Coordinates of C-alpha atoms in Angstrom, one line a residue:
Chain T
M226 CA -74.1 -53.8 120.3
V227 CA -70.6 -54.4 121.4
L228 CA -68.1 -52.8 119.2
Q229 CA -64.8 -54.5 119.9
N230 CA -62.0 -52.2 119.1
M231 CA -59.3 -53.7 117.0
D232 CA -56.6 -52.5 119.4
T233 CA -58.1 -54.2 122.5
M234 CA -58.7 -57.5 120.6
R235 CA -55.1 -57.5 119.4
D236 CA -53.7 -56.7 122.8
E237 CA -54.8 -60.1 124.2
K238 CA -52.5 -61.9 121.8
R239 CA -49.7 -59.3 121.4
K240 CA -46.4 -59.9 123.0
A241 CA -43.5 -57.5 123.1
I242 CA -40.6 -59.0 121.2
P243 CA -37.4 -57.0 121.0
A244 CA -36.6 -57.7 117.4
L245 CA -40.1 -57.2 116.0
G246 CA -41.8 -54.7 118.3
F247 CA -45.1 -56.3 119.0
Y248 CA -46.1 -59.7 117.6
P249 CA -48.5 -60.7 116.1
Q250 CA -48.6 -57.5 114.1
D251 CA -51.7 -56.1 112.6
E252 CA -52.3 -58.0 109.4
I253 CA -51.8 -56.2 106.2
S254 CA -55.2 -56.3 104.6
T255 CA -56.8 -54.6 101.6
G256 CA -59.7 -53.1 103.6
T257 CA -61.3 -52.3 100.3
T258 CA -64.3 -51.6 98.2
L259 CA -64.8 -53.7 95.1
I260 CA -67.8 -53.2 92.8
A261 CA -68.5 -55.2 89.7
M262 CA -71.4 -55.1 87.2
E263 CA -72.3 -56.9 84.1
Y264 CA -73.7 -55.0 81.1
N265 CA -74.7 -56.1 77.7
G266 CA -71.3 -56.8 76.0
G267 CA -69.0 -57.0 79.0
V268 CA -68.3 -56.1 82.6
V269 CA -67.3 -53.0 84.6
V270 CA -65.3 -53.3 87.8
G271 CA -64.3 -50.5 90.1
T272 CA -62.1 -50.5 93.2
D273 CA -60.5 -48.1 95.7
S274 CA -56.7 -48.1 96.2
R275 CA -56.0 -48.4 100.0
T276 CA -54.1 -51.1 101.7
S277 CA -54.1 -50.9 105.5
A278 CA -52.5 -52.5 108.5
G279 CA -54.7 -51.7 111.5
S280 CA -55.2 -47.9 111.3
F281 CA -52.1 -47.3 109.2
I282 CA -52.3 -47.0 105.5
T283 CA -49.5 -49.0 104.1
S284 CA -50.2 -48.2 100.5
R285 CA -52.5 -45.4 99.3
A286 CA -52.4 -46.1 95.5
T287 CA -52.7 -49.9 95.3
N288 CA -53.9 -51.6 92.2
K289 CA -56.5 -54.2 93.3
I290 CA -57.6 -55.1 89.8
T291 CA -55.2 -57.8 88.7
P292 CA -55.3 -58.9 85.0
I293 CA -55.3 -62.7 84.6
T294 CA -55.7 -62.8 80.8
D295 CA -56.5 -60.2 78.2
N296 CA -60.2 -60.7 78.8
M297 CA -60.3 -61.4 82.6
V298 CA -59.4 -59.7 85.8
V299 CA -59.6 -60.6 89.4
C300 CA -60.4 -58.0 92.1
R301 CA -58.8 -58.8 95.4
S302 CA -59.9 -58.1 99.0
G303 CA -58.9 -59.6 102.3
S304 CA -55.4 -60.3 103.3
A305 CA -53.1 -58.7 100.7
A306 CA -50.5 -61.5 100.8
D307 CA -53.1 -64.3 100.5
T308 CA -54.8 -62.7 97.5
Q309 CA -51.6 -61.9 95.7
A310 CA -50.4 -65.5 96.1
I311 CA -53.8 -67.0 95.0
A312 CA -53.9 -64.7 92.0
D313 CA -50.4 -65.8 90.9
I314 CA -51.1 -69.5 91.3
A315 CA -54.5 -69.4 89.6
K316 CA -53.0 -67.4 86.8
Y317 CA -50.3 -70.0 86.3
H318 CA -52.9 -72.7 86.1
I319 CA -55.1 -70.8 83.7
D320 CA -52.1 -70.0 81.5
V321 CA -51.2 -73.7 81.4
Y322 CA -54.7 -74.8 80.4
T323 CA -54.8 -72.1 77.7
M324 CA -51.6 -73.3 76.2
T325 CA -52.3 -77.0 76.3
E326 CA -55.9 -76.6 75.0
N327 CA -54.9 -73.9 72.5
K328 CA -58.0 -71.8 73.2
P329 CA -58.9 -69.3 75.9
V330 CA -60.2 -70.6 79.2
T331 CA -63.8 -69.6 79.9
I332 CA -64.5 -67.2 82.8
Y333 CA -66.7 -69.8 84.4
R334 CA -63.8 -72.3 84.4
S335 CA -61.4 -69.7 85.7
S336 CA -63.7 -69.0 88.6
Q337 CA -63.8 -72.7 89.4
I338 CA -60.0 -72.7 89.4
F339 CA -60.0 -69.9 91.9
R340 CA -62.5 -71.8 93.9
Q341 CA -60.4 -74.9 94.0
F342 CA -57.7 -73.0 96.0
L343 CA -59.9 -70.7 98.0
Y344 CA -62.1 -73.6 99.2
N345 CA -59.5 -76.2 99.8
Y346 CA -57.4 -73.9 101.8
R347 CA -60.2 -71.9 103.3
E348 CA -59.0 -72.2 106.9
Q349 CA -55.5 -70.9 106.1
L350 CA -56.6 -68.1 103.8
S351 CA -58.4 -64.8 104.3
A352 CA -59.3 -63.9 100.8
S353 CA -62.4 -62.7 99.0
V354 CA -62.3 -62.1 95.3
L355 CA -64.4 -61.1 92.3
V356 CA -63.6 -62.8 89.0
A357 CA -64.8 -60.7 86.1
G358 CA -64.3 -61.0 82.4
W359 CA -65.7 -61.6 78.9
D360 CA -65.7 -64.7 76.8
S361 CA -67.4 -65.7 73.6
E362 CA -69.6 -68.3 75.2
L363 CA -71.5 -66.3 77.8
G364 CA -70.4 -62.7 77.3
G365 CA -69.6 -60.6 80.3
Q366 CA -69.6 -62.5 83.6
V367 CA -69.0 -61.6 87.2
Y368 CA -68.4 -64.4 89.7
A369 CA -68.3 -63.5 93.4
I370 CA -66.1 -65.7 95.6
P371 CA -66.4 -64.6 99.2
I372 CA -64.5 -66.1 102.2
G373 CA -65.0 -69.8 102.3
G374 CA -65.0 -70.4 98.6
F375 CA -68.6 -70.3 97.5
V376 CA -68.9 -69.2 93.8
S377 CA -71.9 -67.6 92.4
R378 CA -72.5 -65.6 89.3
Q379 CA -73.8 -62.1 89.9
R380 CA -75.1 -59.3 87.7
S381 CA -74.1 -56.6 90.2
T382 CA -72.1 -57.1 93.4
A383 CA -69.9 -55.4 95.9
S384 CA -67.1 -57.0 98.0
G385 CA -64.8 -55.9 100.8
S386 CA -65.3 -53.8 103.9
G387 CA -66.7 -50.9 102.0
S388 CA -69.3 -53.0 100.3
T389 CA -71.7 -52.8 103.3
F390 CA -72.0 -49.1 102.8
V391 CA -73.1 -49.3 99.2
Q392 CA -75.1 -52.5 98.9
G393 CA -78.3 -50.5 99.2
F394 CA -77.2 -48.0 96.6
L395 CA -76.3 -50.7 94.1
D396 CA -79.7 -52.4 94.7
S397 CA -81.5 -49.2 94.1
Q398 CA -79.6 -48.4 90.9
W399 CA -79.7 -51.7 89.1
R400 CA -82.1 -52.4 86.4
P401 CA -82.1 -54.6 83.3
D402 CA -80.4 -53.5 80.1
L403 CA -77.9 -51.0 81.5
T404 CA -75.6 -49.4 79.0
L405 CA -71.8 -49.2 79.4
E406 CA -71.9 -45.6 80.4
E407 CA -74.6 -46.1 82.9
C408 CA -72.7 -48.9 84.5
K409 CA -69.5 -47.0 84.7
A410 CA -71.3 -44.1 86.4
I411 CA -72.9 -46.4 88.9
V412 CA -69.7 -48.3 89.7
K413 CA -67.7 -45.1 90.1
Q414 CA -70.3 -43.4 92.3
A415 CA -70.5 -46.6 94.4
V416 CA -66.8 -46.7 95.0
G417 CA -66.9 -42.9 95.8
L418 CA -69.7 -43.4 98.4
A419 CA -68.0 -46.3 100.0
T420 CA -64.7 -44.5 100.2
F421 CA -66.5 -41.5 101.8
R422 CA -67.6 -43.6 104.8
D423 CA -65.2 -46.6 105.1
G424 CA -61.9 -46.0 106.9
S425 CA -60.4 -49.0 105.2
S426 CA -61.2 -47.7 101.7
G427 CA -59.8 -44.6 100.1
G428 CA -57.3 -43.1 97.7
V429 CA -58.0 -43.2 94.0
V430 CA -60.8 -44.9 92.1
R431 CA -59.6 -47.5 89.6
L432 CA -62.0 -48.7 86.9
A433 CA -61.7 -51.5 84.3
V434 CA -64.0 -52.3 81.4
I435 CA -63.7 -55.7 79.9
D436 CA -65.4 -56.6 76.6
K437 CA -64.6 -58.7 73.6
T438 CA -61.8 -56.3 72.5
G439 CA -59.9 -56.7 75.8
S440 CA -59.5 -54.7 79.0
K441 CA -59.3 -51.0 79.4
F442 CA -58.1 -49.5 82.7
E443 CA -59.0 -46.0 84.0
L444 CA -57.8 -44.0 86.9
F445 CA -59.7 -41.3 88.7
R446 CA -57.7 -39.2 91.1
P447 CA -59.2 -36.9 93.8
D448 CA -57.0 -34.1 92.7
K449 CA -58.2 -34.3 89.1
P450 CA -61.7 -33.8 87.6
G451 CA -63.8 -36.9 87.2
F452 CA -63.5 -38.2 90.7
P453 CA -66.9 -39.2 92.1
F454 CA -68.5 -36.4 94.0
V455 CA -70.4 -36.9 97.2
Q456 CA -72.7 -34.0 98.2
T457 CA -72.3 -33.4 101.9
P458 CA -75.1 -31.7 103.8
T459 CA -74.4 -28.2 105.3
P460 CA -73.3 -28.8 108.8
H461 CA -74.9 -27.8 112.1
L462 CA -72.9 -26.3 114.9
S463 CA -70.9 -28.8 117.0
F464 CA -71.4 -27.0 120.2
P465 CA -74.5 -25.2 121.5
P466 CA -74.9 -21.6 120.2
H467 CA -73.9 -19.9 123.4
I468 CA -70.4 -21.2 122.9
E469 CA -68.8 -19.1 120.2
Q470 CA -68.6 -20.9 116.9
V471 CA -67.3 -20.2 113.5
L472 CA -68.8 -22.2 110.6
Chain I
M33 CA -67.8 -35.5 139.4
N34 CA -69.9 -38.2 140.9
S35 CA -67.0 -40.7 140.8
H36 CA -67.3 -43.8 142.8
E37 CA -70.5 -45.5 141.8
E38 CA -70.1 -44.8 138.2
V39 CA -70.7 -47.5 135.7
Q40 CA -67.6 -49.1 134.2
R41 CA -67.1 -47.6 130.9
T42 CA -64.7 -46.7 128.1
L43 CA -62.4 -49.6 128.1
N44 CA -63.4 -49.7 124.4
P45 CA -63.6 -46.3 122.8
T46 CA -66.4 -46.1 120.3
C47 CA -66.8 -42.7 118.6
T48 CA -63.3 -41.5 118.2
G49 CA -61.2 -38.6 116.8
T50 CA -57.8 -39.1 115.5
S51 CA -54.7 -36.8 115.5
V52 CA -54.3 -33.4 116.9
I53 CA -51.4 -31.3 115.6
A54 CA -50.3 -28.1 117.4
L55 CA -47.4 -25.7 116.9
Q56 CA -46.2 -22.6 118.6
Y57 CA -45.5 -19.5 116.6
K58 CA -44.2 -16.0 117.5
T59 CA -47.3 -14.7 119.3
G60 CA -49.4 -17.7 119.8
V61 CA -50.4 -21.3 119.1
V62 CA -52.1 -22.9 116.1
V63 CA -54.0 -26.2 116.5
L64 CA -55.2 -28.4 113.7
T65 CA -57.9 -31.2 114.0
D66 CA -60.0 -32.9 111.4
R67 CA -63.8 -32.9 111.6
V68 CA -64.8 -36.6 111.5
V69 CA -66.2 -38.9 114.2
S70 CA -65.0 -42.5 113.5
Y71 CA -67.1 -45.4 114.7
G72 CA -64.4 -48.1 114.6
K73 CA -63.1 -47.7 111.1
M74 CA -66.3 -46.1 109.7
A75 CA -66.5 -42.3 109.2
R76 CA -69.8 -42.0 110.9
Y77 CA -70.4 -38.3 111.5
K78 CA -68.9 -35.4 109.7
N79 CA -68.5 -31.7 110.6
V80 CA -67.9 -32.3 114.3
S81 CA -65.4 -30.1 115.9
R82 CA -62.7 -31.4 118.3
Q83 CA -61.6 -28.0 119.5
Y84 CA -63.2 -26.3 122.5
K85 CA -62.7 -22.7 123.6
V86 CA -62.4 -22.6 127.3
N87 CA -61.9 -18.9 127.8
E88 CA -60.1 -16.1 126.0
N89 CA -56.7 -17.5 126.6
V90 CA -57.2 -21.3 126.4
L91 CA -58.2 -23.7 123.7
I92 CA -58.5 -27.4 124.2
A93 CA -58.3 -29.9 121.4
F94 CA -58.8 -33.6 121.9
G95 CA -58.3 -37.0 120.3
G96 CA -59.9 -40.2 121.4
D97 CA -63.4 -40.8 122.5
H98 CA -65.9 -38.0 121.9
A99 CA -68.4 -39.0 124.5
D100 CA -65.7 -39.0 127.2
F101 CA -64.5 -35.5 126.3
H102 CA -68.0 -34.1 126.3
G103 CA -69.0 -35.9 129.5
F104 CA -65.8 -34.7 131.2
K105 CA -66.4 -31.1 130.0
M106 CA -70.0 -31.1 131.2
S107 CA -69.2 -32.2 134.6
S108 CA -66.1 -30.0 135.0
N109 CA -67.7 -26.9 133.4
A110 CA -68.8 -25.0 136.4
K111 CA -65.7 -25.6 138.4
Y112 CA -62.8 -25.4 136.1
F113 CA -63.7 -24.0 132.7
S114 CA -64.9 -20.6 133.6
G115 CA -63.4 -17.3 134.3
N116 CA -60.2 -16.0 133.1
A117 CA -57.7 -18.7 134.0
S118 CA -54.2 -18.0 133.1
I119 CA -51.9 -20.9 133.1
K120 CA -48.5 -20.7 134.7
I121 CA -46.0 -23.3 134.1
L122 CA -45.1 -24.9 137.4
G123 CA -41.6 -25.2 136.3
R124 CA -40.9 -21.7 137.5
K125 CA -41.7 -22.7 141.1
H126 CA -41.0 -26.4 141.4
S127 CA -38.6 -27.3 138.7
T128 CA -38.3 -31.0 138.8
D129 CA -41.8 -32.4 139.6
T130 CA -43.2 -33.1 136.2
S131 CA -46.3 -34.7 137.4
L132 CA -47.5 -31.3 138.4
A133 CA -46.4 -29.8 135.2
F134 CA -49.2 -27.3 134.9
S135 CA -50.9 -25.4 137.6
T136 CA -52.6 -22.2 138.0
E137 CA -52.6 -19.6 140.6
G138 CA -55.8 -18.1 141.9
E139 CA -59.1 -19.8 142.1
N140 CA -59.2 -21.5 138.7
F141 CA -57.4 -24.8 138.2
L142 CA -57.4 -26.2 134.7
A143 CA -54.8 -28.6 133.6
H144 CA -53.8 -29.3 137.1
A145 CA -57.2 -30.6 137.9
I146 CA -57.5 -32.5 134.7
V147 CA -54.2 -34.3 135.4
K148 CA -55.3 -35.3 138.9
I149 CA -58.7 -36.5 137.7
R150 CA -57.1 -38.5 134.9
I151 CA -54.7 -40.3 137.2
F152 CA -57.6 -41.1 139.5
R153 CA -59.8 -42.5 136.8
R154 CA -57.0 -44.5 135.3
C155 CA -56.2 -46.2 138.5
K156 CA -59.8 -47.1 138.8
M157 CA -59.7 -48.8 135.4
N158 CA -62.2 -46.3 134.2
P159 CA -60.1 -44.0 132.1
V160 CA -61.1 -40.9 130.3
W161 CA -60.1 -42.0 126.8
N162 CA -58.8 -38.8 125.5
T163 CA -55.5 -37.2 124.6
L164 CA -55.9 -33.5 125.3
V165 CA -53.9 -30.7 123.9
V166 CA -54.2 -27.6 125.9
A167 CA -53.2 -24.5 123.9
G168 CA -53.0 -21.1 125.4
V169 CA -51.2 -17.9 125.9
E170 CA -49.6 -16.9 129.2
E171 CA -49.3 -13.4 130.3
E172 CA -46.1 -12.7 132.1
E173 CA -47.3 -9.4 133.4
K174 CA -50.9 -8.6 133.7
N175 CA -52.3 -6.9 130.6
N176 CA -48.9 -6.7 128.9
K177 CA -49.3 -8.4 125.5
E178 CA -45.6 -7.9 124.7
T179 CA -44.5 -10.5 127.2
S180 CA -47.1 -13.1 126.5
T181 CA -45.7 -16.5 125.8
P182 CA -47.5 -19.3 123.9
F183 CA -48.1 -22.5 125.7
I184 CA -48.9 -26.1 124.6
G185 CA -49.5 -28.8 127.1
V186 CA -50.3 -32.4 126.4
I187 CA -52.2 -34.7 128.7
T188 CA -52.4 -38.4 127.9
Q189 CA -55.2 -40.8 128.8
K190 CA -53.3 -42.0 131.9
G191 CA -52.6 -38.6 133.3
C192 CA -49.1 -38.0 132.0
A193 CA -48.7 -34.3 131.4
Y194 CA -46.0 -32.3 129.8
Q195 CA -45.3 -29.1 128.0
V196 CA -44.1 -28.9 124.4
K197 CA -43.4 -26.4 121.6
H198 CA -45.1 -28.6 119.0
I199 CA -46.9 -31.8 119.1
A200 CA -48.8 -34.4 117.1
T201 CA -51.0 -36.9 118.8
G202 CA -52.6 -40.2 117.7
L203 CA -51.3 -41.8 114.6
G204 CA -49.8 -38.4 113.9
A205 CA -47.3 -39.0 116.6
Y206 CA -45.6 -41.6 114.5
L207 CA -46.0 -39.8 111.2
L208 CA -45.6 -36.2 111.9
N209 CA -43.6 -35.3 114.9
Q210 CA -40.3 -35.4 113.0
A211 CA -41.7 -33.4 110.1
V212 CA -43.1 -30.7 112.3
E213 CA -39.9 -30.6 114.3
D214 CA -37.9 -30.1 111.1
E215 CA -40.0 -27.1 110.2
W216 CA -39.8 -25.8 113.8
R217 CA -36.0 -26.0 113.8
K218 CA -35.8 -23.8 110.7
K219 CA -37.3 -20.8 112.4
G220 CA -38.0 -21.7 115.9
E221 CA -39.9 -19.1 117.8
D222 CA -39.8 -16.7 114.9
L223 CA -42.4 -18.6 112.9
S224 CA -45.2 -16.3 111.7
R225 CA -48.8 -17.5 111.9
E226 CA -49.0 -18.1 108.2
D227 CA -45.8 -20.2 108.3
A228 CA -47.1 -22.2 111.2
E229 CA -50.5 -22.8 109.4
A230 CA -48.6 -23.9 106.3
V231 CA -46.7 -26.5 108.3
L232 CA -49.9 -27.8 109.8
R233 CA -51.6 -28.1 106.4
K234 CA -48.6 -30.0 105.1
S235 CA -48.7 -32.3 108.1
L236 CA -52.4 -33.0 107.5
E237 CA -51.6 -34.1 104.0
L238 CA -49.3 -36.8 105.5
T239 CA -52.0 -38.1 107.9
L240 CA -54.4 -38.1 104.9
Y241 CA -52.1 -40.5 103.1
H242 CA -51.4 -42.8 105.9
D243 CA -54.1 -42.7 108.6
C244 CA -57.2 -44.7 107.8
V245 CA -59.4 -42.7 110.1
A246 CA -58.2 -39.2 109.0
D247 CA -60.5 -37.0 107.0
N248 CA -59.7 -34.3 104.5
E249 CA -61.9 -31.7 106.1
F250 CA -60.2 -29.9 108.9
E251 CA -60.1 -26.7 111.0
I252 CA -57.2 -24.7 112.3
G253 CA -57.9 -22.9 115.6
R254 CA -55.5 -20.5 117.2
V255 CA -54.8 -18.7 120.4
D256 CA -53.0 -15.4 119.8
A257 CA -51.7 -12.9 122.2
T258 CA -53.7 -10.1 120.6
E259 CA -56.7 -11.8 119.2
G260 CA -57.4 -14.4 122.0
V261 CA -58.9 -17.6 120.9
V262 CA -60.1 -17.8 117.3
L263 CA -61.8 -21.0 116.2
G264 CA -61.2 -22.1 112.7
K265 CA -63.2 -22.2 109.6
E266 CA -63.8 -25.5 107.9
E267 CA -61.2 -26.2 105.1
K268 CA -60.6 -29.0 102.8
I269 CA -57.4 -30.6 101.3
I270 CA -57.1 -33.2 98.6
G271 CA -53.4 -34.0 98.3
D272 CA -51.2 -35.2 95.5
W273 CA -52.2 -38.5 93.9
S274 CA -49.8 -38.6 91.0
I275 CA -48.2 -41.7 92.6
A276 CA -51.3 -43.6 91.4
E277 CA -50.3 -43.2 87.7
T278 CA -47.3 -45.4 87.9
N279 CA -48.5 -48.4 89.9
C280 CA -48.6 -51.5 87.8
Q281 CA -49.7 -54.8 89.1
Y282 CA -50.2 -55.4 92.8
E283 CA -48.7 -52.8 94.9

């Protein structure tokens, strides 16, 4: 397996430009872990809070859960600029439809509005989102829209670079008829596990629960209790025992 | 080292370590490294040390490719990393030639040899992808601890070598060098060991906030005039995340 290092890949295109340093610069991307699960009565979404440009963390306490309406959020991953722009534009359209039709736009329709932009501009964008919310027609819904613009409804899904580390965990934890508390525990633990391994994910864990009463947002900080705990095995020595070691 | 027929390697580092931070204090040097091996951007292996005790006076910490350091160490072990090498700064004898910044007298070469090998490998497009920090204590007069001076030498991948009083390598070079220097300027050579370690821990907090591949478990090793080389115990730091409470929409 050839692991192409980001630095060598970028070197081929990088030119030294006096005013800018090197161009093109490493793209600012929300490396990210996004987890979303449906439960009976709503949805639970959880994210990390790290925005990175190459190896540098540009923002360590980002909020990647963006409210669109009182009953819907979008979780953003991919290029930070692209997802912010798409969220703004889609929110505008959803607001207009809500006002002109005088009733809330369904989550399904909102996901299609996102798809309209993410698909039609797919070559220019690098954005992967999760649209999650509650409406009175179908209850709690999660729609995954990865790069390219394909929409599918999911009961439990993960997105972003950290998702690869926890897909197996989510698969093993899911079962029908999960309660709200069980979902919250699974989502929080999944974000914690992904953050533990993925360099592009980290910081705090942000959780949101959306049900018919609206959205509630929670924050779990590493320096406060409640942060997901990952049990690490007791280590072996790094060097052979004849070389002095202190554990 | 069996040099010439070697397979081309390490134009792309795979399992890497990130920053090394080192600081001189009154009677020695403290060195901080974290304990994670990164495979690209993934934290693949934990609890792996990046500090190596060469002998009673010398500690080497590295950043960059792990396999390269271990391979280099294995093949150099017999020749260079044994005995009681004491490092003399070449500046005493040949003041201006910085490419020979370190050298030893007697039968043990250490940094001098590393520098030469590095330059050779780099010219062959087969670099040893490590930044080494060599920390040690020099004895001015034999067996007189009073006159020992601490020593930090840095060797880059390409073989550029220089001596410093404090250093941060890797992404830490951008984030930390000024912070560490500010602390150094307050007390200079009169820093005590506890002060120096506090500076290092504070610096690690900064890398934790801004380096994707930094980890919060670390070790602080030291070389002291009286104690020799003491490798560090594993410690953990969490940092201050109150900034997260006030973020609203996007940022």
